[in-house]
PDB file of C-alpha atoms in Angstrom:
ATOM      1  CA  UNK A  23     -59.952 191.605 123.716  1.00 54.00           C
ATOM      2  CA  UNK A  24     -62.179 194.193 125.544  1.00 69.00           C
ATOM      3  CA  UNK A  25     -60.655 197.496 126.460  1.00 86.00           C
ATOM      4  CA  UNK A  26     -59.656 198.098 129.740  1.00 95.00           C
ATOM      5  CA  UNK A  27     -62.562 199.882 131.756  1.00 97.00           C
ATOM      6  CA  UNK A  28     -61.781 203.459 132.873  1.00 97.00           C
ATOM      7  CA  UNK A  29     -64.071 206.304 134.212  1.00 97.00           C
ATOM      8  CA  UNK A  30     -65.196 208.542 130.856  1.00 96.00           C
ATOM      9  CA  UNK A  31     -64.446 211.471 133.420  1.00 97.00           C
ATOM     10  CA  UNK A  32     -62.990 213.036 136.774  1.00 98.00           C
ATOM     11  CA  UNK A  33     -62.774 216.450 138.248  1.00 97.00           C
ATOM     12  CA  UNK A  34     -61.189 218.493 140.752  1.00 96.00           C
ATOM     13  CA  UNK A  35     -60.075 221.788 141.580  1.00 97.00           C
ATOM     14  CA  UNK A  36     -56.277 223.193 141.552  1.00 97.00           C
ATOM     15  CA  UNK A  37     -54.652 221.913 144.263  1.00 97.00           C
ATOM     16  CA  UNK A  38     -56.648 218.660 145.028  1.00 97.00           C
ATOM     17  CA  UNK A  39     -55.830 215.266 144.539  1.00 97.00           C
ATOM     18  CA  UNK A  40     -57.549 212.961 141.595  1.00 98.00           C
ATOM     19  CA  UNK A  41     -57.577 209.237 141.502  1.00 98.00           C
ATOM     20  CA  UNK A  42     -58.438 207.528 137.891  1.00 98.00           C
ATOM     21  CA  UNK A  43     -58.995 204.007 137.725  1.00 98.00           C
ATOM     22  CA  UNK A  44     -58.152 201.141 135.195  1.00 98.00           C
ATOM     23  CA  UNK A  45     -59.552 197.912 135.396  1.00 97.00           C
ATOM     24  CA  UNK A  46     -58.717 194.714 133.417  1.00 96.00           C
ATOM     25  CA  UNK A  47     -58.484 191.454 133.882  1.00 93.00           C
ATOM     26  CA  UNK A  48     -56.279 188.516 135.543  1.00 92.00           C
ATOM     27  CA  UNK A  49     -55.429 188.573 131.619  1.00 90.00           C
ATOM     28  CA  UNK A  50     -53.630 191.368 131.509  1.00 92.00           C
ATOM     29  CA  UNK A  51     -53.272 194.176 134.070  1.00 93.00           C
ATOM     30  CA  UNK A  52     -53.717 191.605 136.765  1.00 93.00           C
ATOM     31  CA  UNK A  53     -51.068 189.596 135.359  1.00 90.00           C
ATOM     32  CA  UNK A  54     -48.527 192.441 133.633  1.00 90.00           C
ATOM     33  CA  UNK A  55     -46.222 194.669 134.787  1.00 90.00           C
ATOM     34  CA  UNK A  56     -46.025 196.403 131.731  1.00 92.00           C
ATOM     35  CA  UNK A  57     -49.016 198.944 132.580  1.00 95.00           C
ATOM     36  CA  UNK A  58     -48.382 202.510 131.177  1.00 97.00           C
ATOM     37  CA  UNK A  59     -50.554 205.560 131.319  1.00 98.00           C
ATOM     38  CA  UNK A  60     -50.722 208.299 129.276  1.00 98.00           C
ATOM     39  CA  UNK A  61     -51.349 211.700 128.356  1.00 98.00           C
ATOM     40  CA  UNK A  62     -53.087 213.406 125.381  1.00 98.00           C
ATOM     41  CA  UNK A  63     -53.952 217.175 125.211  1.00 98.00           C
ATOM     42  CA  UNK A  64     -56.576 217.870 122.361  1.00 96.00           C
ATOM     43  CA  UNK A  65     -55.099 217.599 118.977  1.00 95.00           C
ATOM     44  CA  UNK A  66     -52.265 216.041 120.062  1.00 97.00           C
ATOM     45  CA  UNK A  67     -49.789 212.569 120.488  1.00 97.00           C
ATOM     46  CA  UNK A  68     -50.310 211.049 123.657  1.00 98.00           C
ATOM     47  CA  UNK A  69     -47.372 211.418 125.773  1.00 98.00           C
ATOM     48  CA  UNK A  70     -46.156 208.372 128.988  1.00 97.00           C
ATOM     49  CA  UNK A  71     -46.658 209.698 131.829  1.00 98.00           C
ATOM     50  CA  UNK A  72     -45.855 206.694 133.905  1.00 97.00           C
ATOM     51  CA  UNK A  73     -44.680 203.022 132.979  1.00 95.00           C
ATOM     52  CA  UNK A  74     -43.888 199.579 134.869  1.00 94.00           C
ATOM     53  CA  UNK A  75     -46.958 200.013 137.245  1.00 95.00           C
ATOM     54  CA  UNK A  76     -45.401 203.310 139.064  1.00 96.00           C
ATOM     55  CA  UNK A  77     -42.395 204.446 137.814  1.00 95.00           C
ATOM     56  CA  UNK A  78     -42.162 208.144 136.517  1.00 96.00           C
ATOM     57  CA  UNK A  79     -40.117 208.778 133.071  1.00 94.00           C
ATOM     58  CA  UNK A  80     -37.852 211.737 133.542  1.00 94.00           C
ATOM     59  CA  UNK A  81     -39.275 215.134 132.949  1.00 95.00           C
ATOM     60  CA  UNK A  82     -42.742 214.035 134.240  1.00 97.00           C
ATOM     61  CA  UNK A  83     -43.634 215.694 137.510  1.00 96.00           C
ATOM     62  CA  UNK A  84     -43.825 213.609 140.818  1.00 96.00           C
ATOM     63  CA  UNK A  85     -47.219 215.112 141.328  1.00 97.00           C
ATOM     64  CA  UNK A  86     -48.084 211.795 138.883  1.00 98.00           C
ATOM     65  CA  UNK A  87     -47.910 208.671 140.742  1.00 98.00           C
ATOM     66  CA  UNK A  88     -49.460 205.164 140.183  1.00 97.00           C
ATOM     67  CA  UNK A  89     -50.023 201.857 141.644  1.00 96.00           C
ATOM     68  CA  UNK A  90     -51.701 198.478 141.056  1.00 96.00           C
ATOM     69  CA  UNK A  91     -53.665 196.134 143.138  1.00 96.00           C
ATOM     70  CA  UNK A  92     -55.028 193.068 141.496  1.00 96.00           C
ATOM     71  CA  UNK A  93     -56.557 193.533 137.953  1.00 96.00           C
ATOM     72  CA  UNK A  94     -56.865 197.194 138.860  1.00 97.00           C
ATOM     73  CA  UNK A  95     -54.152 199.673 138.510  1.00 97.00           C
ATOM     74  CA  UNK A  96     -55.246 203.843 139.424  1.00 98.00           C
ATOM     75  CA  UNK A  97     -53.280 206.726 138.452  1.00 98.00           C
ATOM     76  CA  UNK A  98     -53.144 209.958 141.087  1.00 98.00           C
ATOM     77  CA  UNK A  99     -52.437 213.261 140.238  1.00 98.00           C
ATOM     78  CA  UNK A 100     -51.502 215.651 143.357  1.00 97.00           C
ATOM     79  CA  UNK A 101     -51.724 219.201 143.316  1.00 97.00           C
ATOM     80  CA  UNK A 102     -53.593 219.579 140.445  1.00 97.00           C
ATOM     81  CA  UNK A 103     -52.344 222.333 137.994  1.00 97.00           C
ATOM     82  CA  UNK A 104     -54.838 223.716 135.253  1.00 97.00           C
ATOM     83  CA  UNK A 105     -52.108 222.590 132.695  1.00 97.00           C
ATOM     84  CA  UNK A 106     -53.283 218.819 133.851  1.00 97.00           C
ATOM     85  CA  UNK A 107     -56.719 218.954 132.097  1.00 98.00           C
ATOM     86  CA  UNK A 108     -56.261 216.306 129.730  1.00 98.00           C
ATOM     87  CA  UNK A 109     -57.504 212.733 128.207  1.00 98.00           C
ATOM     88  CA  UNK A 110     -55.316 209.883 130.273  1.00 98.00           C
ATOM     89  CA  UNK A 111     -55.365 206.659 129.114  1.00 98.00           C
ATOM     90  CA  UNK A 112     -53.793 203.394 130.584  1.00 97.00           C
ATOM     91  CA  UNK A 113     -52.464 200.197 128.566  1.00 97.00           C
ATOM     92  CA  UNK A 114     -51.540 196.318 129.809  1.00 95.00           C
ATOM     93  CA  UNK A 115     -49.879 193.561 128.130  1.00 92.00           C
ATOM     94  CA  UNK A 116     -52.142 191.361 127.319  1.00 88.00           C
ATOM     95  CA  UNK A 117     -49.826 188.353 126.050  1.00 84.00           C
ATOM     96  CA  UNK A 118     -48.891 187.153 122.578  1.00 75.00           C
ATOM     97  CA  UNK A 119     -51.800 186.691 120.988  1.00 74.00           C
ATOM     98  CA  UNK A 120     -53.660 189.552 122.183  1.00 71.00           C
ATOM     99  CA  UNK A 121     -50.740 191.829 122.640  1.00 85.00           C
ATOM    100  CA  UNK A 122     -51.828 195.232 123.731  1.00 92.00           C
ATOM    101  CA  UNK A 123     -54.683 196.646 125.188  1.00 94.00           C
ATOM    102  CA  UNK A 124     -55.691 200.044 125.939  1.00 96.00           C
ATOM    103  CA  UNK A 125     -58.599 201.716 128.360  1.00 97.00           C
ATOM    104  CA  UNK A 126     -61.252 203.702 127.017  1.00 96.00           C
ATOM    105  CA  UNK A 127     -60.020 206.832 128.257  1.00 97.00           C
ATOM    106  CA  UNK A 128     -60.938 209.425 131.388  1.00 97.00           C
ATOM    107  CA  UNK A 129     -61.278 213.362 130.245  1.00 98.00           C
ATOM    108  CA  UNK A 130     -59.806 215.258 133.438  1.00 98.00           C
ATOM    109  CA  UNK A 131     -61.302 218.274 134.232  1.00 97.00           C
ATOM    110  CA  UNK A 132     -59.853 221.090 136.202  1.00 97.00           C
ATOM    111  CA  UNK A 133     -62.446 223.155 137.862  1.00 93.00           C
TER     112      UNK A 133
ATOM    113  CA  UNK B  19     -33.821 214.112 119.548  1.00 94.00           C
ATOM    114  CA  UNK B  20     -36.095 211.170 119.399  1.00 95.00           C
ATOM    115  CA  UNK B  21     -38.602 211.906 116.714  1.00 97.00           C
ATOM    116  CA  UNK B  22     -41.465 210.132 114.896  1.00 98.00           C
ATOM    117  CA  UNK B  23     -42.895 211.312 111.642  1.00 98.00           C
ATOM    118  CA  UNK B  24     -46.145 209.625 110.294  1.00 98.00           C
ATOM    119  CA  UNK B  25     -46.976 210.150 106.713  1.00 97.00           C
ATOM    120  CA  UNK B  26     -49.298 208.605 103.849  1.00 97.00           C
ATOM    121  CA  UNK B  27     -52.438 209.251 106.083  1.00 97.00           C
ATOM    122  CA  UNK B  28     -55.501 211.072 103.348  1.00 97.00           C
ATOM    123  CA  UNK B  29     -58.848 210.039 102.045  1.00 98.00           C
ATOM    124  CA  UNK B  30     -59.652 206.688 100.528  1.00 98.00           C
ATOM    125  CA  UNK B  31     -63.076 204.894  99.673  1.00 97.00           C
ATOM    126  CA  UNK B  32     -64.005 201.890 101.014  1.00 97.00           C
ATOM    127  CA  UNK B  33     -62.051 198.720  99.881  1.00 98.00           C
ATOM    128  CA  UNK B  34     -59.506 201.097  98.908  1.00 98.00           C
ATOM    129  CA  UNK B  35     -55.734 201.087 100.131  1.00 98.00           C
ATOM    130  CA  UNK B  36     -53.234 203.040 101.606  1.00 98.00           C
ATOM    131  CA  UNK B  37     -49.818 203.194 102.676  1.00 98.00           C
ATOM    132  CA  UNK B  38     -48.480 205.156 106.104  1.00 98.00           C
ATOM    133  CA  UNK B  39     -44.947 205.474 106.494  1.00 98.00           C
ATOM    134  CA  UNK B  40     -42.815 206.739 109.813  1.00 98.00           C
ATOM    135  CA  UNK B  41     -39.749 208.230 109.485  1.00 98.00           C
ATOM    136  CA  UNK B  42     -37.740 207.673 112.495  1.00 98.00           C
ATOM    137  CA  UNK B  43     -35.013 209.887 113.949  1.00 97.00           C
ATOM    138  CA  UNK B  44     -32.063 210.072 117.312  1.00 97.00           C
ATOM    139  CA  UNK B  45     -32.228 206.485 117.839  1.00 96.00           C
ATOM    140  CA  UNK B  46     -31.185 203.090 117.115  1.00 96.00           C
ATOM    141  CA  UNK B  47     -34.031 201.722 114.822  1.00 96.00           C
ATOM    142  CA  UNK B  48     -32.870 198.303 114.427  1.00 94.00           C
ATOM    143  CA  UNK B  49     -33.081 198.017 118.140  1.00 94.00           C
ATOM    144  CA  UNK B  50     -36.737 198.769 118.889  1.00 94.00           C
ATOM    145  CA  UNK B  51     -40.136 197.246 118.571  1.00 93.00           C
ATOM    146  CA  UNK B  52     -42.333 199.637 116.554  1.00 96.00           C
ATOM    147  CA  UNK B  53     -46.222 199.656 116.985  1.00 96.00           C
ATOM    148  CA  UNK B  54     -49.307 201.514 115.167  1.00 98.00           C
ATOM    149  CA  UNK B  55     -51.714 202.618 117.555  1.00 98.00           C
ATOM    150  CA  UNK B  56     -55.142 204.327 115.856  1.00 98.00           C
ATOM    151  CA  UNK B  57     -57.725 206.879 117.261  1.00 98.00           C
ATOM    152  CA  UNK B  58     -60.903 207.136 115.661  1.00 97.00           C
ATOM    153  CA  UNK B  59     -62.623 210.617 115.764  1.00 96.00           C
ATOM    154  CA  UNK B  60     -63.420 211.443 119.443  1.00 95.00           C
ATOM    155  CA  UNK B  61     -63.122 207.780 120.737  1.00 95.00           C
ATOM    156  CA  UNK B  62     -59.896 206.406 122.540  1.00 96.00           C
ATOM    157  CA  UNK B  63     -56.581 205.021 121.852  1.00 97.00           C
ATOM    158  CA  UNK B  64     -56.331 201.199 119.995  1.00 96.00           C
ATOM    159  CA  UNK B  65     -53.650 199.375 119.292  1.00 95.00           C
ATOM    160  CA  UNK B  66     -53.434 197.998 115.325  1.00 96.00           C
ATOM    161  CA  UNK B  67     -50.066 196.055 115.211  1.00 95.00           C
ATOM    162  CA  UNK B  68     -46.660 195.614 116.227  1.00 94.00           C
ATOM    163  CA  UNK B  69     -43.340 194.414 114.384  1.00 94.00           C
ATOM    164  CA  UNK B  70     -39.940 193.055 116.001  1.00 93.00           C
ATOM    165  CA  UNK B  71     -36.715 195.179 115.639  1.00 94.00           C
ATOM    166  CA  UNK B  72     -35.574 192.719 112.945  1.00 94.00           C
ATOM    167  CA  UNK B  73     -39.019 192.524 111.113  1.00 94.00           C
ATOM    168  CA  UNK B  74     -39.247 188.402 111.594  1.00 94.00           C
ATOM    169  CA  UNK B  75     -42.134 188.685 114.145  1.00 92.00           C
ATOM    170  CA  UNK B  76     -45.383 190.990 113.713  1.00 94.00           C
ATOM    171  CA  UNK B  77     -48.570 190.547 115.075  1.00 93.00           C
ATOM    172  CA  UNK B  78     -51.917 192.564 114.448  1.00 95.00           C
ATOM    173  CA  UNK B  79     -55.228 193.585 116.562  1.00 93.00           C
ATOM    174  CA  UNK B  80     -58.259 191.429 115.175  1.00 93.00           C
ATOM    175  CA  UNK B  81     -60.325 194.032 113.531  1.00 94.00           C
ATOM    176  CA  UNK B  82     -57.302 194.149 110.774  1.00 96.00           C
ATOM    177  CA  UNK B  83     -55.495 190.938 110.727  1.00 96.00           C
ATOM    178  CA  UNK B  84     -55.829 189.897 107.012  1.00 97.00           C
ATOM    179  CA  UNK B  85     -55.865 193.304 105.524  1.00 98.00           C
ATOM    180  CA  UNK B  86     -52.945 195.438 107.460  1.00 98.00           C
ATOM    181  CA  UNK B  87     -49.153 194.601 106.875  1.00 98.00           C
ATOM    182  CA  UNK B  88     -46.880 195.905 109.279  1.00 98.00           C
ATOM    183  CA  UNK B  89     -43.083 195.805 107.831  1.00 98.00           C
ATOM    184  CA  UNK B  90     -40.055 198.298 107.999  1.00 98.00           C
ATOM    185  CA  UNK B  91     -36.864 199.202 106.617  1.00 98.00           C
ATOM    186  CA  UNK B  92     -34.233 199.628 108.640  1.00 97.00           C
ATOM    187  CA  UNK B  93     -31.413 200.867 106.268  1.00 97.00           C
ATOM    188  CA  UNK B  94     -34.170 203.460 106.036  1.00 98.00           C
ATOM    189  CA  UNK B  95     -35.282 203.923 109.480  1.00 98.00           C
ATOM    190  CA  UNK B  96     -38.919 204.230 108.214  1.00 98.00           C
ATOM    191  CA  UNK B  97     -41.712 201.491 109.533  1.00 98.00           C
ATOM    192  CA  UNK B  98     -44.651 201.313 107.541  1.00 98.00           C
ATOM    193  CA  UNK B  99     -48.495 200.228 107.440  1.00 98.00           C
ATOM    194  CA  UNK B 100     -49.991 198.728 104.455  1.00 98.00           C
ATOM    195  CA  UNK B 101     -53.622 199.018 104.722  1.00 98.00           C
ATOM    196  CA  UNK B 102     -55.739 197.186 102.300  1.00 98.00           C
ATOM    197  CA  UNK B 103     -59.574 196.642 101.914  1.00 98.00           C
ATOM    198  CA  UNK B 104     -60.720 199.344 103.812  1.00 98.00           C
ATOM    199  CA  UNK B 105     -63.608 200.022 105.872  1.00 98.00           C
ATOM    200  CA  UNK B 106     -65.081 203.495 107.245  1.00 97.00           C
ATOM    201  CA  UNK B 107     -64.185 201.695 111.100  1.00 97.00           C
ATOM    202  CA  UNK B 108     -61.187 201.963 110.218  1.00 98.00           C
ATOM    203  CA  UNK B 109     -61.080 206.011 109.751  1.00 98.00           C
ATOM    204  CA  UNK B 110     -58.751 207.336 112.354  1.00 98.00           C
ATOM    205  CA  UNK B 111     -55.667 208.881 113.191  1.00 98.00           C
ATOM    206  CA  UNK B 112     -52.495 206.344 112.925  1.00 98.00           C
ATOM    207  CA  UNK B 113     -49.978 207.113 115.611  1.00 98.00           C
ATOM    208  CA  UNK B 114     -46.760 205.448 115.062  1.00 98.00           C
ATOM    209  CA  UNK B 115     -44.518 204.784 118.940  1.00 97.00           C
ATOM    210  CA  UNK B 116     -41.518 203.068 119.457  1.00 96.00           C
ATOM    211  CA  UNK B 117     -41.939 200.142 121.528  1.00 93.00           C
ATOM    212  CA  UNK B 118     -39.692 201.286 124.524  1.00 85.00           C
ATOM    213  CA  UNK B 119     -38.906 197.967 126.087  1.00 85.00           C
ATOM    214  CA  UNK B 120     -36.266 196.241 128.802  1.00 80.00           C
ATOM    215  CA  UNK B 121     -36.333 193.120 131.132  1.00 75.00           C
ATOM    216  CA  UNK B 122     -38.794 194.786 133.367  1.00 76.00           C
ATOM    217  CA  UNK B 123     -41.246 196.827 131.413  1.00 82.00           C
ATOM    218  CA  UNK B 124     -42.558 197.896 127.761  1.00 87.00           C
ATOM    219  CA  UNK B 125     -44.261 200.875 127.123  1.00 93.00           C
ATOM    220  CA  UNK B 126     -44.937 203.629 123.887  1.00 95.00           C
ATOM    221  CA  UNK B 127     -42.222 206.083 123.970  1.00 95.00           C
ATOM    222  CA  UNK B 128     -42.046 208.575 122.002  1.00 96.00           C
ATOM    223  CA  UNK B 129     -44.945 208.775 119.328  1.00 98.00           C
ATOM    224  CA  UNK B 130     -45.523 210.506 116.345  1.00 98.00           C
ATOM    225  CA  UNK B 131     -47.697 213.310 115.610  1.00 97.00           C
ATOM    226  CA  UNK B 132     -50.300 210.757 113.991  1.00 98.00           C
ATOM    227  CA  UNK B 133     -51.406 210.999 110.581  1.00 98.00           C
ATOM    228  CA  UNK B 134     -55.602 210.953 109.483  1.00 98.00           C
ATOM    229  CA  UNK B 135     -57.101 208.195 107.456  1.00 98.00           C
ATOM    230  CA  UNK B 136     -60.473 208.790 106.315  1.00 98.00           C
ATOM    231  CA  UNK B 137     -62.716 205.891 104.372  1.00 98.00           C
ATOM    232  CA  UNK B 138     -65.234 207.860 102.628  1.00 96.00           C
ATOM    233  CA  UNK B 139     -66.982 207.353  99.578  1.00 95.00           C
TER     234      UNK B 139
END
């Protein structure tokens, strides 16, 4: 099972909006609701940032949002904060066999 | 609180073992899913295996089925990764999560710290 294919990088400046994509297949994020994204700071765990698609845990800011259309799901981040500069990586179901699947990874950068 | 402590993690040559271990903490363990999830050195997250609440199901990510065994203790509250035959692909840092799952969604929530594995000669 291939990762899931995500932009190795994005950028923006504090207060802008950010856009990463992740893009599967009709295999798994196409087909799954249980897409997840998450957060990792250098040298540490990652932390979920958003699961089911789009919904936030509690304690994550609603400056994080997320949606999916087709085999490609895209997390935002509004109002970008230097605090946000960070690896993000999403994750799909990708049935029994396979089970879970992560993307490569995007390294945001805040300007 | 809901903690995760990995364990076990240290240098090993190749087609040596090694056991990691994950203490778990503030919740239920016999009602959760547990997964290891690796990160090699500067390359993103993969997922290595996964085990049912119970320990009657587990399944395991290609590149180690036939030389990882996932099991757990529950009267212990401690999952654990038997890692035999190993290669220096599989040098990483082993992240333990809890497999945070209802009706409508599954995700990794919390995870441990991680714990390095290095396969050096």
């Amino acid at each position: 099972q291939s990762a899931l294919t995500q932009p190795a990088s994005v950028s923006g400046s504090p207060g802008q909006s950010i856009t990463i994509s992740c893009t599967g297949t009709s295999s798994d994020v196409g087909s799954s609701n249980f897409v997840s994204w998450y957060q990792q700071h250098p040298g540490k765990a990652p932390k979920l940032m958003i699961y089911e698609v789009s919904k936030r845990p509690s304690g994550v800011s609603n400056r994080f949002s997320a949606f999916k259309s087709g085999n490609t799901a895209s997390l935002t981040i509004s109002g970008l904060q230097a605090e946000d500069e960070a690896d993000y990586y999403c994750c799909s179901y990708a049935g029994s066999s396979t089970s879970w699947v992560f993307g490569g990874g995007t390294k945001l950068t805040v300007l | 609180e809901v903690q995760l402590v990995e364990s076990g993690g240290g240098l090993v040559q190749p087609g040596g073992s090694l056991r990691l271990s994950c203490a778990a903490s503030g919740f239920t363990f016999n009602n959760y899913w547990m997964h290891w999830v690796r990160q090699a050195p500067g390359k993103g997250l993969v997922w290595v295996s996964r085990i049912k609440s119970d320990g009657t199901t587990t399944a395991y990510a290609g590149s180690v089925k036939g030389r990882f065994t996932i099991s757990r203790d529950n009267a212990k509250n401690t999952l654990y990764l038997q890692m035999n035959s190993l290669r220096a692909e599989d040098t990483a840092v082993y992240y333990c999560a809890r497999g945070d799952c209802s009706g409508t969604s599954c995700q990794f929530d919390p995870w441990g710290q991680g714990t390095l594995v290095t396969v050096s000669s």
